[in-house]
Short mmCIF file of C-alpha atoms in Angstrom, two decimals:
data_model
loop_
_atom_site.label_atom_id
_atom_site.label_comp_id
_atom_site.label_asym_id
_atom_site.label_seq_id
_atom_site.Cartn_x
_atom_site.Cartn_y
_atom_site.Cartn_z
CA UNK A 1 74.37 75.85 108.32
CA UNK A 2 73.92 71.79 107.33
CA UNK A 3 76.82 69.56 107.96
CA UNK A 4 77.15 69.39 103.74
CA UNK A 5 77.07 73.24 102.85
CA UNK A 6 79.65 74.17 105.81
CA UNK A 7 81.63 71.37 104.28
CA UNK A 8 81.14 73.36 100.72
CA UNK A 9 82.19 76.20 102.16
CA UNK A 10 84.93 75.57 103.50
CA UNK A 11 86.49 73.48 100.14
CA UNK A 12 85.45 77.19 98.63
CA UNK A 13 88.73 78.37 100.15
CA UNK A 14 90.45 75.98 97.37
CA UNK A 15 90.17 79.86 95.54
CA UNK A 16 92.12 81.61 98.04
CA UNK A 17 94.78 78.42 98.51
CA UNK A 18 98.41 80.01 97.89
CA UNK A 19 98.49 77.36 94.48
CA UNK A 20 97.24 79.95 92.34
CA UNK A 21 100.09 82.87 93.42
CA UNK A 22 102.02 83.69 90.55
CA UNK A 23 105.46 82.77 92.26
CA UNK A 24 104.16 79.18 92.97
CA UNK A 25 102.83 79.70 89.15
CA UNK A 26 106.33 80.53 87.73
CA UNK A 27 107.40 77.84 90.45
CA UNK A 28 105.49 74.98 88.73
CA UNK A 29 106.15 76.38 84.72
CA UNK A 30 109.99 75.90 85.91
CA UNK A 31 109.84 80.10 86.04
CA UNK A 32 111.98 80.12 89.01
CA UNK A 33 116.26 80.84 88.21
CA UNK A 34 118.05 79.14 89.69
CA UNK A 35 118.18 81.51 92.79
CA UNK A 36 114.41 82.22 92.74
CA UNK A 37 114.68 78.20 93.83
CA UNK A 38 116.46 78.28 96.49
CA UNK A 39 115.52 81.52 98.15
CA UNK A 40 112.13 80.07 98.07
CA UNK A 41 113.48 76.99 99.89
CA UNK A 42 115.10 78.77 102.19
CA UNK A 43 112.13 81.31 103.03
CA UNK A 44 109.56 78.40 103.32
CA UNK A 45 111.89 76.65 105.88
CA UNK A 46 111.28 79.70 108.33
CA UNK A 47 107.64 77.68 108.19
CA UNK A 48 108.24 74.77 107.56
CA UNK A 49 110.85 74.40 111.76
CA UNK A 50 108.37 76.57 113.06
CA UNK A 51 105.46 73.50 112.13
CA UNK A 52 106.26 71.22 114.46
CA UNK A 53 106.26 74.23 117.63
CA UNK A 54 102.50 75.50 115.43
CA UNK A 55 101.17 72.03 116.00
CA UNK A 56 102.09 71.47 119.95
CA UNK A 57 100.89 74.51 120.51
CA UNK A 58 97.40 72.95 118.98
CA UNK A 59 98.29 70.44 121.42
CA UNK A 60 98.68 72.65 124.74
CA UNK A 61 94.71 73.79 123.82
CA UNK A 62 93.11 70.67 123.16
CA UNK A 63 91.22 69.05 126.39
CA UNK A 64 90.55 66.29 124.16
CA UNK A 65 93.00 63.26 124.89
CA UNK A 66 91.69 61.21 121.58
CA UNK A 67 92.29 64.62 119.48
CA UNK A 68 96.20 65.20 121.31
CA UNK A 69 96.97 61.64 121.03
CA UNK A 70 96.43 62.23 116.78
CA UNK A 71 97.26 65.61 116.99
CA UNK A 72 100.86 64.67 118.60
CA UNK A 73 101.42 62.52 115.19
CA UNK A 74 102.01 65.68 113.60
CA UNK A 75 105.10 66.56 115.68
CA UNK A 76 106.56 63.37 115.15
CA UNK A 77 106.52 64.49 111.36
CA UNK A 78 107.77 67.18 110.83
CA UNK A 79 110.14 66.73 113.81
CA UNK A 80 111.08 62.99 113.16
CA UNK A 81 111.63 60.51 115.69
CA UNK A 82 115.75 61.03 115.66
CA UNK A 83 118.11 63.41 114.02
CA UNK A 84 118.25 63.43 110.28
CA UNK A 85 115.04 61.93 110.16
CA UNK A 86 111.34 63.32 109.98
CA UNK A 87 110.17 66.11 107.15
CA UNK A 88 111.43 68.81 107.80
CA UNK A 89 114.79 66.78 108.25
CA UNK A 90 113.76 66.23 104.46
CA UNK A 91 112.78 70.01 103.53
CA UNK A 92 116.73 70.10 104.64
CA UNK A 93 117.43 67.87 102.04
CA UNK A 94 115.73 69.35 99.43
CA UNK A 95 117.96 73.00 100.71
CA UNK A 96 120.88 71.16 100.14
CA UNK A 97 119.74 69.27 96.97
CA UNK A 98 119.59 72.60 95.28
CA UNK A 99 122.50 74.07 95.89
CA UNK A 100 122.17 75.64 98.85
CA UNK A 101 124.37 75.06 102.46
CA UNK A 102 122.39 73.20 105.67
CA UNK A 103 124.45 76.12 107.57
CA UNK A 104 123.03 79.47 105.43
CA UNK A 105 119.25 77.49 105.60
CA UNK A 106 119.82 77.44 109.39
CA UNK A 107 121.04 80.90 110.27
CA UNK A 108 118.07 82.01 108.56
CA UNK A 109 120.04 85.03 107.09
CA UNK A 110 117.73 84.75 103.16
CA UNK A 111 114.49 84.79 105.52
CA UNK A 112 112.11 87.95 104.65
CA UNK A 113 110.76 90.40 107.29
CA UNK A 114 106.82 89.27 105.27
CA UNK A 115 107.73 85.93 105.57
CA UNK A 116 108.03 85.99 109.24
CA UNK A 117 105.90 88.10 110.34
CA UNK A 118 102.96 85.98 108.10
CA UNK A 119 104.10 82.66 109.66
CA UNK A 120 104.43 84.05 113.32
CA UNK A 121 101.20 85.44 112.68
CA UNK A 122 100.04 81.66 112.17
CA UNK A 123 101.97 80.13 115.03
CA UNK A 124 100.39 83.32 118.06
CA UNK A 125 96.99 82.23 115.75
CA UNK A 126 97.02 78.62 116.65
CA UNK A 127 98.71 80.18 120.86
CA UNK A 128 95.84 82.03 121.57
CA UNK A 129 92.29 81.40 119.76
CA UNK A 130 90.62 77.98 121.03
CA UNK A 131 92.09 74.48 120.10
CA UNK A 132 89.09 74.03 117.13
CA UNK A 133 89.63 77.47 115.49
CA UNK A 134 93.27 76.60 115.07
CA UNK A 135 92.19 73.07 113.56
CA UNK A 136 90.61 74.71 111.10
CA UNK A 137 93.40 76.67 109.89
CA UNK A 138 94.80 73.97 109.16
CA UNK A 139 92.18 72.72 106.91
CA UNK A 140 94.66 74.57 103.80
CA UNK A 141 95.83 71.01 104.39
CA UNK A 142 92.69 70.07 102.44
CA UNK A 143 94.50 71.53 98.55
CA UNK A 144 97.82 70.37 99.37
CA UNK A 145 98.18 67.19 97.60
CA UNK A 146 97.57 68.24 94.47
CA UNK A 147 99.97 71.15 94.66
CA UNK A 148 102.61 68.33 96.09
CA UNK A 149 102.40 65.98 93.11
CA UNK A 150 102.43 69.19 90.51
CA UNK A 151 105.76 70.07 92.73
CA UNK A 152 107.00 67.42 92.14
CA UNK A 153 106.81 66.42 88.50
CA UNK A 154 107.94 70.23 88.23
CA UNK A 155 111.20 69.42 90.10
CA UNK A 156 111.54 66.09 87.82
CA UNK A 157 110.79 68.22 84.60
CA UNK A 158 112.12 71.67 84.89
CA UNK A 159 114.87 71.09 87.76
CA UNK A 160 116.53 68.62 86.81
CA UNK A 161 119.57 69.71 88.43
CA UNK A 162 117.91 69.50 91.69
CA UNK A 163 119.74 66.34 92.99
CA UNK A 164 116.64 63.87 93.09
CA UNK A 165 118.30 63.20 96.88
CA UNK A 166 115.96 66.31 97.15
CA UNK A 167 112.66 65.66 96.03
CA UNK A 168 111.37 62.16 99.30
CA UNK A 169 110.04 65.35 101.11
CA UNK A 170 107.02 65.44 98.16
CA UNK A 171 107.60 61.80 97.24
CA UNK A 172 106.10 61.28 101.45
CA UNK A 173 103.98 64.82 102.09
CA UNK A 174 100.88 64.30 99.43
CA UNK A 175 99.65 61.19 101.59
CA UNK A 176 100.68 62.13 104.45
CA UNK A 177 98.70 65.65 104.51
CA UNK A 178 95.01 63.90 102.50
CA UNK A 179 95.44 62.02 106.23
CA UNK A 180 95.72 64.83 107.90
CA UNK A 181 93.39 66.64 106.27
CA UNK A 182 90.56 64.24 106.43
CA UNK A 183 91.65 63.72 109.87
CA UNK A 184 90.79 68.02 110.76
CA UNK A 185 87.61 68.30 109.12
CA UNK A 186 86.28 65.68 110.42
CA UNK A 187 87.12 67.60 113.98
CA UNK A 188 85.65 70.47 112.01
CA UNK A 189 82.40 69.56 111.11
CA UNK A 190 82.56 67.51 114.86
CA UNK A 191 83.09 70.50 116.92
CA UNK A 192 81.82 73.59 114.66
CA UNK A 193 77.91 72.97 115.69
CA UNK A 194 76.96 76.45 115.92
CA UNK A 195 76.73 79.09 112.93
CA UNK A 196 78.73 80.87 115.56
CA UNK A 197 81.49 78.29 115.26
CA UNK A 198 81.41 77.56 112.38
CA UNK A 199 81.85 81.37 110.67
CA UNK A 200 84.90 81.30 113.21
CA UNK A 201 86.01 78.44 111.39
CA UNK A 202 85.69 79.67 107.75
CA UNK A 203 87.28 83.26 109.40
CA UNK A 204 90.09 80.70 110.78
CA UNK A 205 90.84 79.41 107.52
CA UNK A 206 90.65 82.57 105.16
CA UNK A 207 93.28 83.65 107.80
CA UNK A 208 95.68 81.39 106.81
CA UNK A 209 94.80 81.47 103.20
CA UNK A 210 96.01 85.21 103.67
CA UNK A 211 99.31 84.44 105.40
CA UNK A 212 100.26 81.65 103.12
CA UNK A 213 99.98 83.94 100.35
CA UNK A 214 101.44 87.26 102.57
CA UNK A 215 104.31 84.92 102.51
CA UNK A 216 104.70 84.67 98.44
CA UNK A 217 103.98 88.07 98.60
CA UNK A 218 106.90 88.88 100.03
CA UNK A 219 109.03 86.75 98.48
CA UNK A 220 107.58 87.74 94.69
CA UNK A 221 108.73 91.63 95.54
CA UNK A 222 112.10 90.90 96.70
CA UNK A 223 112.19 89.67 93.67
CA UNK A 224 110.94 92.95 91.71
CA UNK A 225 112.74 95.53 93.35
CA UNK A 226 115.78 96.36 95.59
CA UNK A 227 114.44 97.71 98.26
CA UNK A 228 115.61 96.38 101.12
CA UNK A 229 116.62 98.96 103.97
CA UNK A 230 120.63 99.16 103.79
CA UNK A 231 121.36 97.91 106.95
CA UNK A 232 118.30 95.22 108.22
CA UNK A 233 117.63 92.17 107.51
CA UNK A 234 117.09 92.59 103.44
CA UNK A 235 116.60 89.93 101.52
CA UNK A 236 119.56 88.37 100.06
CA UNK A 237 120.96 86.21 96.71
CA UNK A 238 121.33 82.68 97.80
CA UNK A 239 125.14 81.98 96.49
CA UNK B 1 130.03 99.70 124.74
CA UNK B 2 130.13 103.09 125.94
CA UNK B 3 127.07 105.44 126.45
CA UNK B 4 128.57 107.67 123.68
CA UNK B 5 129.12 104.78 121.06
CA UNK B 6 125.67 102.43 121.75
CA UNK B 7 124.06 106.40 120.92
CA UNK B 8 125.51 105.81 117.73
CA UNK B 9 124.74 102.73 116.94
CA UNK B 10 121.53 103.45 117.64
CA UNK B 11 121.45 106.55 115.74
CA UNK B 12 123.38 104.46 112.76
CA UNK B 13 119.69 102.52 112.08
CA UNK B 14 118.32 105.52 110.64
CA UNK B 15 119.22 104.10 107.49
CA UNK B 16 117.42 101.31 107.88
CA UNK B 17 114.33 104.09 108.40
CA UNK B 18 111.33 104.10 105.75
CA UNK B 19 111.78 107.62 105.29
CA UNK B 20 113.79 106.02 102.92
CA UNK B 21 111.70 103.34 101.36
CA UNK B 22 110.00 103.50 98.11
CA UNK B 23 106.72 103.97 99.12
CA UNK B 24 107.71 107.11 101.57
CA UNK B 25 109.54 108.35 98.88
CA UNK B 26 106.78 109.20 96.06
CA UNK B 27 104.79 109.95 98.80
CA UNK B 28 106.80 112.63 99.51
CA UNK B 29 107.52 113.83 96.35
CA UNK B 30 104.13 114.56 95.06
CA UNK B 31 104.16 110.28 92.83
CA UNK B 32 100.67 108.67 94.75
CA UNK B 33 97.35 109.67 93.39
CA UNK B 34 94.63 110.07 95.41
CA UNK B 35 93.38 106.11 95.44
CA UNK B 36 97.22 105.42 96.54
CA UNK B 37 97.27 107.92 98.81
CA UNK B 38 93.74 107.03 100.60
CA UNK B 39 94.81 103.39 100.28
CA UNK B 40 98.96 104.11 102.64
CA UNK B 41 95.97 105.95 105.14
CA UNK B 42 94.23 103.12 105.78
CA UNK B 43 96.56 100.73 106.51
CA UNK B 44 98.31 102.59 108.60
CA UNK B 45 95.09 103.34 110.66
CA UNK B 46 95.68 100.21 111.47
CA UNK B 47 99.24 100.36 112.51
CA UNK B 48 97.70 103.50 114.16
CA UNK B 49 95.15 102.40 116.35
CA UNK B 50 97.10 99.58 117.61
CA UNK B 51 99.54 101.71 119.84
CA UNK B 52 97.86 102.35 122.50
CA UNK B 53 98.05 98.64 123.26
CA UNK B 54 101.27 98.47 122.46
CA UNK B 55 102.33 101.71 124.81
CA UNK B 56 99.83 99.52 127.51
CA UNK B 57 101.40 96.46 126.75
CA UNK B 58 104.86 98.35 128.08
CA UNK B 59 102.98 99.45 131.36
CA UNK B 60 102.19 96.05 131.66
CA UNK B 61 105.52 95.13 131.80
CA UNK B 62 107.56 97.52 133.07
CA UNK B 63 108.13 97.27 137.46
CA UNK B 64 109.46 101.06 137.28
CA UNK B 65 106.24 103.39 138.81
CA UNK B 66 108.14 106.37 137.27
CA UNK B 67 108.57 105.21 133.87
CA UNK B 68 105.12 103.48 133.75
CA UNK B 69 103.62 107.12 134.54
CA UNK B 70 105.40 108.69 131.58
CA UNK B 71 104.83 105.75 129.18
CA UNK B 72 101.54 106.41 130.10
CA UNK B 73 100.97 109.64 127.95
CA UNK B 74 101.40 107.96 125.42
CA UNK B 75 98.75 106.03 125.74
CA UNK B 76 96.93 108.56 126.20
CA UNK B 77 98.69 111.04 123.79
CA UNK B 78 96.44 108.83 120.14
CA UNK B 79 93.00 107.92 122.11
CA UNK B 80 92.49 111.21 124.22
CA UNK B 81 90.75 112.01 126.58
CA UNK B 82 87.50 111.98 125.17
CA UNK B 83 85.93 110.45 121.38
CA UNK B 84 86.96 112.64 118.90
CA UNK B 85 90.70 114.04 120.60
CA UNK B 86 94.26 112.61 120.44
CA UNK B 87 96.08 111.29 117.89
CA UNK B 88 94.21 108.70 116.41
CA UNK B 89 90.50 110.99 116.13
CA UNK B 90 93.08 113.01 113.86
CA UNK B 91 94.43 110.34 111.51
CA UNK B 92 90.91 109.58 111.04
CA UNK B 93 90.27 113.33 110.66
CA UNK B 94 93.01 113.24 107.81
CA UNK B 95 91.44 110.35 106.08
CA UNK B 96 87.78 111.94 105.94
CA UNK B 97 89.90 115.21 104.56
CA UNK B 98 91.62 112.46 101.52
CA UNK B 99 87.90 111.47 100.80
CA UNK B 100 87.76 108.23 102.61
CA UNK B 101 84.34 107.80 104.87
CA UNK B 102 85.60 106.68 108.11
CA UNK B 103 83.34 103.24 108.25
CA UNK B 104 85.79 101.94 105.56
CA UNK B 105 87.96 102.87 107.09
CA UNK B 106 87.29 101.31 110.31
CA UNK B 107 86.13 98.51 109.00
CA UNK B 108 89.84 97.36 108.26
CA UNK B 109 89.30 96.80 104.99
CA UNK B 110 91.93 98.29 102.77
CA UNK B 111 94.06 96.62 104.97
CA UNK B 112 96.48 94.46 103.89
CA UNK B 113 97.26 91.44 105.02
CA UNK B 114 101.25 91.98 105.25
CA UNK B 115 100.91 95.03 107.04
CA UNK B 116 98.40 93.44 109.59
CA UNK B 117 101.34 90.74 110.44
CA UNK B 118 103.83 93.03 110.16
CA UNK B 119 101.80 96.21 113.20
CA UNK B 120 100.66 92.78 115.08
CA UNK B 121 104.20 91.37 115.64
CA UNK B 122 104.99 94.51 116.80
CA UNK B 123 102.65 93.79 119.48
CA UNK B 124 103.38 90.85 120.31
CA UNK B 125 107.02 91.64 121.01
CA UNK B 126 105.60 94.43 123.06
CA UNK B 127 103.45 92.38 124.68
CA UNK B 128 106.21 89.10 125.39
CA UNK B 129 109.81 90.69 125.33
CA UNK B 130 111.14 92.88 128.28
CA UNK B 131 110.47 95.71 128.68
CA UNK B 132 113.66 97.96 128.37
CA UNK B 133 114.10 95.78 124.74
CA UNK B 134 109.94 97.09 123.64
CA UNK B 135 110.80 100.39 124.62
CA UNK B 136 114.15 100.59 122.44
CA UNK B 137 112.45 98.89 119.18
CA UNK B 138 109.97 102.85 119.78
CA UNK B 139 113.70 104.64 119.00
CA UNK B 140 112.54 104.67 115.25
CA UNK B 141 110.75 107.89 117.27
CA UNK B 142 114.11 109.22 116.67
CA UNK B 143 114.28 109.41 113.35
CA UNK B 144 110.27 110.74 112.89
CA UNK B 145 110.21 114.74 113.87
CA UNK B 146 112.07 115.38 110.63
CA UNK B 147 110.00 112.86 108.10
CA UNK B 148 106.88 114.14 109.52
CA UNK B 149 107.25 117.52 108.83
CA UNK B 150 108.03 116.68 105.42
CA UNK B 151 104.81 115.24 105.21
CA UNK B 152 103.30 118.14 106.00
CA UNK B 153 104.83 120.37 103.33
CA UNK B 154 104.02 117.43 100.94
CA UNK B 155 100.84 117.38 101.48
CA UNK B 156 100.23 121.17 101.46
CA UNK B 157 102.68 121.18 97.89
CA UNK B 158 101.14 117.82 96.24
CA UNK B 159 98.09 117.33 97.78
CA UNK B 160 95.84 120.11 98.19
CA UNK B 161 92.72 118.32 97.02
CA UNK B 162 93.65 116.71 101.02
CA UNK B 163 91.54 119.41 103.16
CA UNK B 164 93.65 120.96 105.85
CA UNK B 165 91.37 119.60 108.69
CA UNK B 166 93.27 116.52 108.15
CA UNK B 167 96.54 118.48 108.39
CA UNK B 168 96.31 117.60 112.70
CA UNK B 169 97.88 114.77 113.48
CA UNK B 170 101.71 116.40 111.44
CA UNK B 171 101.13 119.47 112.93
CA UNK B 172 101.43 117.78 116.15
CA UNK B 173 102.42 115.14 116.28
CA UNK B 174 106.70 116.10 115.87
CA UNK B 175 106.89 118.35 118.94
CA UNK B 176 105.23 115.23 120.44
CA UNK B 177 107.82 112.63 119.33
CA UNK B 178 110.73 114.50 119.48
CA UNK B 179 110.27 114.10 123.53
CA UNK B 180 109.00 110.43 123.45
CA UNK B 181 111.73 109.53 121.27
CA UNK B 182 114.05 111.49 123.92
CA UNK B 183 112.36 109.93 126.92
CA UNK B 184 112.95 106.58 125.49
CA UNK B 185 116.53 107.01 124.44
CA UNK B 186 117.01 108.47 128.66
CA UNK B 187 115.55 104.76 129.44
CA UNK B 188 117.95 102.36 126.77
CA UNK B 189 120.85 104.53 127.78
CA UNK B 190 120.41 103.94 132.23
CA UNK B 191 119.09 100.56 131.56
CA UNK B 192 120.88 98.58 128.96
CA UNK B 193 123.93 98.33 130.80
CA UNK B 194 125.99 95.59 129.56
CA UNK B 195 127.02 94.74 126.15
CA UNK B 196 124.05 91.69 126.48
CA UNK B 197 120.94 94.56 126.58
CA UNK B 198 122.33 96.70 124.40
CA UNK B 199 122.95 94.63 121.57
CA UNK B 200 119.42 93.03 122.33
CA UNK B 201 118.07 96.69 122.06
CA UNK B 202 119.62 97.17 119.12
CA UNK B 203 118.00 94.18 117.91
CA UNK B 204 114.70 95.39 118.61
CA UNK B 205 115.25 98.60 116.79
CA UNK B 206 116.12 97.10 113.12
CA UNK B 207 113.03 94.23 114.58
CA UNK B 208 111.06 97.64 114.37
CA UNK B 209 112.51 99.39 111.30
CA UNK B 210 112.02 95.56 109.16
CA UNK B 211 108.18 96.35 111.48
CA UNK B 212 108.11 99.50 109.33
CA UNK B 213 109.74 98.30 105.73
CA UNK B 214 107.65 95.47 105.68
CA UNK B 215 104.15 97.50 105.74
CA UNK B 216 105.61 100.18 103.10
CA UNK B 217 106.34 96.24 101.10
CA UNK B 218 103.12 95.62 101.18
CA UNK B 219 102.00 98.61 100.02
CA UNK B 220 103.83 98.40 97.30
CA UNK B 221 103.28 94.65 96.29
CA UNK B 222 99.57 95.00 96.25
CA UNK B 223 99.93 98.80 93.68
CA UNK B 224 102.34 96.83 91.43
CA UNK B 225 99.60 93.23 90.82
CA UNK B 226 96.81 91.92 90.93
CA UNK B 227 98.17 88.97 92.72
CA UNK B 228 95.31 88.74 95.70
CA UNK B 229 93.64 85.59 96.12
CA UNK B 230 90.22 85.95 94.51
CA UNK B 231 88.08 85.34 97.83
CA UNK B 232 90.51 86.18 101.16
CA UNK B 233 91.54 89.82 102.30
CA UNK B 234 93.06 91.26 98.89
CA UNK B 235 93.61 94.88 98.09
CA UNK B 236 90.85 96.36 97.19
CA UNK B 237 90.99 100.18 96.24
CA UNK B 238 89.93 103.16 98.12
CA UNK B 239 86.93 104.83 96.15
#
C-alpha cells in the first residue's frame, strides 16, 4: 500500500470506533440515569488506570530511544508528576463529582468481568506483540478528540448535577490526545513499510476497536439484564 | 479453614456456575433457534480449542512430576492421539451435525470479541499464576457432569434435527470430567494448606466462574442487540 492508501485504511476504522456504540450515543443524548452514568465512570476507571502500564509495556518493548522518550510522556500524562495530578486523578475527580466515593472506584467493586477481560486483553496485547503493533492499536486516538469534546458538551447540557470540578479530564485531554495520535500515526507510517507490517497494524487497530466496543457491550448487557451469578463479581448498582 | 470447610467453600461456587446462565437455561429448555444453537457451538469452540494449551500451561508451570503426568492426560483427551480423535474433534462433529461447516468454525468468523477476551483471560491466568491456582480455576469441573448430561437430554428432546453423530462429546465427557474434577480437587486440598493459599484458590474459582459467565453474556448480548460496529469483528449469523 502507498503511504496515502495505508493512512486512508487506518482512518477508515473510525466506523468501528466506540463513539457509535449505543451506550455512548445514549450518554451523549442525555439518556443515562445517574446510576448508569456512575457505572460507566466506575467501569471506565479500570481501563483508565491501566493506561500507564499499557504505555510502559510499549516503552519496555521499544528499542528506539527517541520513541521511548516521547512515549514516556504518556505515562506521565496519566500518572501525573505527583499525587493528585495527571489524567487519572482527573478521572477520579469526575467520579467524585458524579457522586461516587473514591473508595468504591478504587476497590473496583463496580467493574464488570467483561470490562476487565477486554481491558486486560489490550494490556496483554501491548505486552506481548511487537511494539509498533501496540502503537497501531493506540490509533483509536485519531478518533477521540471529537468524542471528548462532545462528551464535555453533553455533561454540561444533560448532566448538570455533575459538579464542574469533574470536567477537567475532558477540557485538557482533547488537545493532548490529538498530539499523541499525530505522533503514533507518524510512527506507524514510518515503521510499517511492508504490506505484512501494514496488515498487522490494521489488524491491531481492529482488535483495539473490538476491545473498546466489547467494554461497552458488557456495560449495556448489565443494564439490560439481571443475569449476574449470585455469588461472583456481578454488576452492582452504584449508590 | 479445615479441609472440610475449605471443600464446602469450593463447592459453594456451584451458585456462580454458568449452568444458571439464561443462555444455558434457554438451551436446555429448547428455546434456542437453529442459528442461536449454531452460534453457541461456534463460540464455545474458541474455548474448547484453547483447553489443551491451557492445560499445557499448567504442566509447564508445575514442578511435580506425578501431577504433570496425570495432567498431561487432559491435553491428550481434547487433542486425541491422532487427527479426528479426541474431545475437540467431537466438538467439531457436533458443529457439523448442527449444520455448520468445519471451515467456518475453524476460521472463527462467528467468535464474538467478548468470548475471545474472556477465554484468553483464562489462558493468561493459567500461564501466569502459580500452577495450583490454575488447578483451582479448573474446579468448575466439579459442577459440569450434571450439566453435560442435561445437555445431551436436551439435544435429544428439543433439537432432534442435530444429527446424533454430533452427540459424542456429551456421551463420553461426563465420566471423564468427573475423574478430572476429583483429581484437581485432591490437588487443591493437598497443596493449599494455608489460609492464604485457600483464599487464592477460592478467588481463582470465582475468576473462572466469571470467565464462563462472561462468555455467555457476550452471546446473550449479541442475540439481543444489533450493536456491533459496522467494520470490526461483529456477531454474524450462522447460515
